[in-house]
Amino acid sequence: MKKPSKSFGRPRLLIVGCGDVGMRALPALVERFRVFAVTASDARHAALRAAGAVPVVANLDDAKRLHRIGRLAPRVLHLAPPAAVDGSGSEDWRTRRLRAALTRPSKPGIVPEGGRAALSRLPVAPRRILVYASTSGVYGDCGGAYVEETRTPLPRSPRGQRRVDAERTVRSLGRASFHARSARRLLHAGASRARTPGALGASGTRASWRSPEHARAPWRASIVRIPGIYAAQRLPLARLRKGTPALQASDDVYTNHIHADDLAAILIRAMWRGKAQRIVHASDDTDWRMGEYFDHVADAFGLPRPPRISREEAARVLEPTLLSFMSESRRLANTRLKHELRYRLKYPDVAALLASLTSLTSLNSRTPGDRSDMADPAGASAAPAATPVPSVSSNGTA
């Protein structure tokens, strides 16, 4: 009697671009999946292994090194940003190369004579899942209006244009027309263009050819648009200490925010509850202008508030990259996040994090005898005192 085959183990998941947010998602993911993390740096292998992931050496800038990830996992978390290279155009070639690798069949399919009729009887492979971390910068300037996910993207910068191209590339994975295109071309071309003469004729022979409809699994592609990412270690303290000015109230812009821990959880939730071809805003309930955000952070850490200047003066003294983020004003609606993904924010707004950090600082400043009523010690590990890192802008990547 034949012995039963061994279990395949935990399902596989591939993370492309495992930065800070990817590392925050790993503890929850490794409990259920065997996680593979794409990296181009050998120096990151130890950190990824320590977090429970299997490092995979690949580079989105080199298509020849992507062949190994094509059929590695049926679930993909795409967190890699487009190449930040001046003059790289409006196309995100990294995502395009990734799509090519993910849709490349592992081996040709064998189709008997009969062509279209035979193809229609073949079983369709199960759907695979891809979640892409995009940015709210695709909207451009909205004049401070509330923005739904259905708003047409109108990016003003090449950075935003590359993100729009990446979203289109990702969404094409979920369209049947993309996967069926090559199959239709072959079926209509006839035997003269098949790999073997008479492959689709009545000769009784068989041809080995690529059938994207069946050799490639269809995808459920979901997109998460992300605003500025913050955390205890991702606050603009260095900027405040440097005294970088902010816009005066009459010229100031609305910004949107999400805590890094919430973002990691939202990306995981989108893997399970995200709808096909659907976009969701990963944004908290903060309703501040950029200057207000800087003022609240400065007050929480006892730092001077940034000086305020006009937009005309900002154009003279600020770097173009920084100025570009101060030229776009919008407020992201998060109804889909709460109703479709059914996600409850751990940090409803930036003020919640600042309040927890202020409380922690107050507790740490007490004498040892006064600390008997200290709050949950897990809070201290969640927000350690660390070297300040500038916050991520509205184009913040995961």
XYZ file of C-alpha atoms in Angstrom:
398
model
C 0.000 0.000 0.000
C 1.348 3.401 -0.946
C 2.299 5.583 1.976
C 0.465 8.899 2.248
C 2.471 11.862 1.062
C 3.984 14.187 3.648
C 2.297 17.447 4.503
C 3.509 20.435 2.575
C 3.651 22.421 5.826
C 2.589 26.012 6.256
C 1.453 28.013 3.232
C 4.025 30.281 1.669
C 4.092 34.080 1.525
C 6.559 36.324 -0.280
C 7.492 39.836 0.902
C 9.105 42.081 -1.696
C 10.773 45.036 0.014
C 10.951 44.027 3.679
C 11.823 47.353 5.334
C 10.620 48.732 8.665
C 6.932 48.007 8.085
C 7.692 44.577 6.645
C 9.718 43.719 9.742
C 6.821 44.862 11.935
C 4.489 42.535 10.026
C 6.766 39.502 10.292
C 5.897 38.424 13.886
C 2.248 37.937 12.912
C 3.005 36.436 9.509
C 5.539 33.805 10.591
C 2.998 32.304 12.967
C 0.887 31.187 10.015
C 3.106 31.263 6.926
C 6.504 30.236 5.794
C 7.681 33.709 4.847
C 10.224 34.430 2.122
C 11.689 37.946 2.083
C 13.359 39.336 -1.027
C 16.590 41.216 -0.368
C 19.477 42.350 -2.515
C 21.807 42.797 0.467
C 23.677 39.944 2.113
C 23.971 42.084 5.237
C 20.226 41.728 5.899
C 20.173 37.927 5.956
C 20.844 37.637 9.691
C 18.099 40.115 10.651
C 15.541 38.454 8.387
C 16.373 34.971 9.676
C 16.175 36.190 13.270
C 12.682 37.505 12.532
C 11.639 34.114 11.160
C 11.817 34.823 7.416
C 13.782 32.997 4.731
C 15.984 35.466 2.814
C 15.774 35.281 -0.982
C 18.500 37.044 -2.930
C 16.906 38.971 -5.789
C 17.004 42.466 -7.219
C 14.046 44.248 -8.800
C 16.486 46.253 -10.886
C 17.841 43.080 -12.486
C 15.249 40.949 -14.269
C 17.687 38.039 -14.612
C 17.763 37.641 -10.827
C 13.993 37.433 -10.423
C 13.379 34.028 -11.993
C 13.601 32.241 -8.639
C 10.657 34.092 -7.080
C 8.129 33.541 -9.871
C 6.362 30.507 -8.389
C 7.717 30.714 -4.861
C 4.503 31.638 -3.060
C 0.795 32.133 -3.886
C 0.613 35.245 -1.674
C 2.769 38.308 -2.289
C 3.180 41.459 -0.207
C 4.742 44.069 -2.501
C 6.286 46.848 -0.382
C 9.103 47.961 -2.663
C 8.995 51.568 -3.919
C 9.860 52.607 -7.459
C 13.471 53.450 -8.176
C 14.188 56.945 -6.860
C 16.449 57.925 -9.728
C 16.243 61.260 -11.496
C 15.296 60.895 -15.120
C 13.858 57.393 -14.664
C 10.607 58.497 -16.294
C 7.017 57.819 -15.276
C 7.197 54.005 -15.435
C 7.903 51.799 -12.445
C 10.084 49.158 -14.023
C 10.588 47.394 -10.724
C 6.915 46.463 -10.500
C 6.827 45.606 -14.192
C 9.751 43.208 -13.751
C 8.057 41.692 -10.720
C 4.855 41.141 -12.703
C 6.824 39.428 -15.457
C 8.451 37.122 -12.915
C 5.181 36.285 -11.154
C 3.315 35.508 -14.381
C 6.044 33.403 -15.965
C 4.845 29.773 -16.062
C 6.986 27.259 -14.231
C 6.910 24.998 -17.304
C 5.000 24.832 -20.569
C 1.551 23.329 -20.697
C 0.690 20.403 -22.983
C -2.404 21.030 -25.049
C -3.888 18.216 -27.153
C -5.333 18.684 -30.609
C -8.616 20.478 -30.581
C -7.156 23.829 -29.576
C -9.841 26.090 -28.108
C -12.203 23.273 -27.136
C -9.406 21.421 -25.362
C -8.325 24.589 -23.609
C -11.833 25.239 -22.290
C -11.869 21.835 -20.591
C -8.654 22.407 -18.647
C -9.014 23.238 -14.943
C -8.231 26.843 -14.009
C -5.522 27.289 -11.396
C -6.576 28.705 -8.004
C -6.427 32.447 -7.532
C -3.308 33.975 -6.053
C -3.158 37.131 -3.931
C -1.017 40.255 -4.185
C -1.228 43.316 -1.935
C 0.631 46.406 -3.111
C 1.694 49.249 -0.801
C 1.216 52.442 -2.803
C 1.109 56.075 -1.672
C -1.481 58.798 -1.320
C 0.826 60.994 -3.390
C -0.902 59.682 -6.516
C -3.716 62.208 -5.934
C -1.533 65.291 -6.181
C -2.920 68.510 -4.696
C -6.614 68.319 -3.790
C -6.932 71.733 -2.134
C -7.571 70.239 1.310
C -10.668 68.343 0.172
C -11.717 64.972 1.561
C -10.588 62.273 -0.859
C -12.297 58.937 -1.496
C -10.554 55.964 -3.098
C -12.578 56.491 -6.259
C -10.961 59.862 -7.008
C -8.959 59.897 -10.248
C -5.199 60.065 -9.559
C -3.524 63.239 -10.763
C 0.109 63.079 -9.619
C 2.206 66.203 -10.010
C 5.639 64.681 -9.515
C 7.499 61.922 -11.399
C 7.540 60.034 -8.097
C 3.736 59.989 -8.020
C 3.521 59.128 -11.710
C 5.680 56.050 -11.168
C 3.342 54.987 -8.377
C 0.335 55.281 -10.682
C 2.141 53.130 -13.241
C 2.890 50.566 -10.525
C -0.784 50.447 -9.529
C -1.847 49.874 -13.124
C 0.725 47.113 -13.449
C -0.499 45.420 -10.285
C -4.170 45.697 -11.238
C -3.466 44.157 -14.647
C -2.665 40.913 -12.820
C -6.308 40.632 -11.829
C -7.681 41.114 -15.344
C -8.475 38.002 -17.323
C -7.622 39.813 -20.558
C -3.995 40.150 -19.505
C -3.577 36.420 -18.878
C -5.558 35.320 -21.902
C -3.824 37.570 -24.418
C -1.009 35.183 -25.307
C -3.351 32.210 -25.462
C -5.676 33.977 -27.876
C -2.792 35.000 -30.123
C -1.617 31.403 -30.387
C -5.059 29.972 -30.977
C -5.786 32.430 -33.770
C -2.324 32.060 -35.333
C -2.906 28.423 -36.177
C -0.483 25.556 -36.628
C 2.025 27.513 -38.701
C 3.146 29.495 -35.638
C 2.965 26.700 -33.082
C 6.076 25.112 -31.630
C 5.412 21.865 -33.442
C 4.036 21.750 -37.022
C 0.397 20.729 -37.025
C 0.084 21.259 -33.314
C -3.474 22.524 -33.543
C -4.440 20.540 -36.622
C -5.769 17.051 -37.090
C -2.436 15.243 -37.192
C -2.911 13.750 -33.752
C 0.337 15.263 -32.455
C 0.685 17.399 -29.381
C 2.504 20.700 -28.937
C 4.208 22.140 -25.896
C 3.197 25.752 -25.541
C 2.565 28.346 -22.857
C -1.037 28.758 -21.806
C -1.302 31.832 -19.567
C -4.942 31.117 -18.691
C -4.063 27.823 -17.057
C -0.308 27.659 -16.463
C -0.559 31.028 -14.731
C -2.904 31.458 -11.813
C -5.244 34.484 -11.882
C -4.560 37.071 -9.188
C -6.604 38.973 -6.662
C -4.788 42.302 -6.614
C -5.456 44.785 -3.801
C -3.861 48.214 -3.355
C -3.280 50.068 -0.091
C -2.556 53.783 -0.472
C -0.353 55.014 2.348
C 0.205 58.556 3.715
C 3.029 59.664 6.040
C 4.187 56.890 8.361
C 4.959 57.682 11.991
C 6.075 55.754 15.070
C 8.025 56.438 18.243
C 11.229 56.241 16.211
C 9.778 58.002 13.140
C 8.927 61.462 14.421
C 10.362 64.704 12.970
C 12.559 65.439 15.985
C 15.698 66.028 13.926
C 13.824 68.546 11.787
C 12.519 70.352 14.857
C 15.953 70.519 16.467
C 17.356 71.869 13.222
C 14.723 74.598 13.172
C 13.383 73.876 9.680
C 10.490 76.282 9.106
C 6.876 75.364 8.382
C 4.280 77.211 6.340
C 2.187 79.920 7.939
C -1.431 79.019 8.677
C -2.858 80.743 5.596
C -0.563 78.730 3.284
C -0.430 75.481 5.250
C -1.590 72.122 3.869
C -3.473 69.175 5.330
C -1.454 66.002 5.783
C -2.422 62.412 6.542
C -0.778 59.896 8.824
C -0.680 56.226 9.832
C 1.258 54.505 12.588
C 3.753 51.922 11.351
C 2.255 49.177 13.536
C -1.242 49.924 12.255
C 0.040 49.912 8.680
C 1.656 46.500 9.108
C -1.621 45.112 10.475
C -3.647 46.746 7.679
C -1.487 45.152 4.994
C -2.025 41.754 6.602
C -5.761 42.394 6.861
C -5.866 43.323 3.171
C -4.357 39.920 2.412
C -7.477 38.286 3.845
C -10.295 40.795 3.422
C -9.148 42.985 0.559
C -11.411 42.916 -2.465
C -10.187 42.246 -5.972
C -9.023 45.344 -7.874
C -9.904 47.400 -4.787
C -8.070 50.388 -3.294
C -8.082 51.175 0.430
C -6.657 54.174 2.284
C -4.433 53.223 5.214
C -4.965 56.492 7.096
C -5.830 57.296 10.680
C -8.260 59.962 11.945
C -5.725 62.793 12.328
C -7.127 66.070 10.943
C -4.156 68.409 11.267
C -2.332 70.711 8.967
C 1.391 70.103 8.584
C 2.367 72.972 10.877
C -0.021 71.744 13.584
C 1.594 68.308 13.393
C 5.041 69.803 13.961
C 3.738 71.983 16.811
C 2.159 69.033 18.638
C 5.318 66.922 18.334
C 7.468 69.834 19.521
C 5.227 70.408 22.548
C 5.281 66.715 23.467
C 9.085 66.640 23.513
C 9.698 70.099 24.942
C 11.233 71.444 21.740
C 10.767 74.878 20.161
C 7.973 75.096 17.660
C 9.165 75.588 14.087
C 9.154 79.130 12.717
C 6.388 79.915 10.225
C 7.087 81.412 6.809
C 5.089 82.263 3.705
C 4.980 79.996 0.670
C 7.011 82.497 -1.325
C 9.771 82.476 1.270
C 9.619 78.683 1.516
C 10.298 78.458 -2.221
C 13.546 80.352 -1.625
C 14.889 78.599 1.476
C 13.614 74.988 1.359
C 14.837 72.075 -0.733
C 12.644 71.219 -3.747
C 11.850 67.725 -2.432
C 10.662 69.060 0.917
C 8.772 71.859 -0.761
C 6.929 69.389 -2.998
C 5.339 67.737 0.047
C 4.250 71.172 1.287
C 2.450 71.823 -2.000
C -0.144 69.051 -1.763
C -3.145 69.273 0.559
C -5.752 66.537 1.016
C -7.622 64.603 3.687
C -8.008 60.884 3.124
C -11.307 59.173 3.886
C -10.847 55.842 5.684
C -14.381 54.434 5.451
C -13.299 51.374 3.465
C -10.562 50.684 5.990
C -13.054 50.543 8.838
C -16.046 48.965 7.067
C -14.579 46.662 4.414
C -11.366 45.559 6.130
C -13.097 45.982 9.509
C -9.893 47.272 11.039
C -9.816 49.125 14.351
C -6.882 51.508 14.636
C -4.496 50.889 17.502
C -3.454 54.533 17.223
C -6.548 56.501 16.113
C -4.431 59.595 15.528
C -0.969 61.052 16.113
C -2.160 62.570 19.401
C -2.686 59.052 20.801
C 0.968 58.172 20.248
C 2.208 61.488 21.639
C 0.041 61.040 24.735
C 1.469 57.562 25.330
C 5.032 58.834 24.901
C 4.413 61.757 27.239
C 2.939 59.419 29.849
C 5.899 57.077 29.512
C 8.373 59.937 29.892
C 6.573 61.113 33.017
C 6.711 57.625 34.544
C 10.383 57.206 33.725
C 11.198 60.535 35.378
C 9.842 59.396 38.761
C 12.025 58.040 41.536
C 12.135 54.221 41.885
C 9.831 54.388 44.897
C 7.183 56.249 42.915
C 6.944 53.698 40.120
C 4.836 51.053 41.851
C 1.784 52.178 39.889
C 3.569 51.959 36.551
C 1.405 51.040 33.560
C 1.716 47.874 31.531
C 5.484 47.337 31.052
C 4.751 46.300 27.478
C 4.181 49.958 26.755
C 7.797 50.730 27.562
C 9.049 48.198 25.060
C 6.610 49.474 22.470
C 7.998 52.999 22.633
C 11.668 52.953 23.673
C 13.780 56.068 23.775
C 15.718 55.999 20.557
C 17.766 58.137 18.270
C 15.329 60.359 16.407
C 14.704 59.610 12.782
C 13.003 62.110 10.451
C 9.428 61.249 9.664
C 8.412 59.733 6.375
C 6.606 62.067 4.053
C 3.360 61.538 2.212
C 5.298 59.370 -0.181
C 6.436 57.240 2.711
C 7.283 53.726 1.712
C 6.906 50.581 3.695
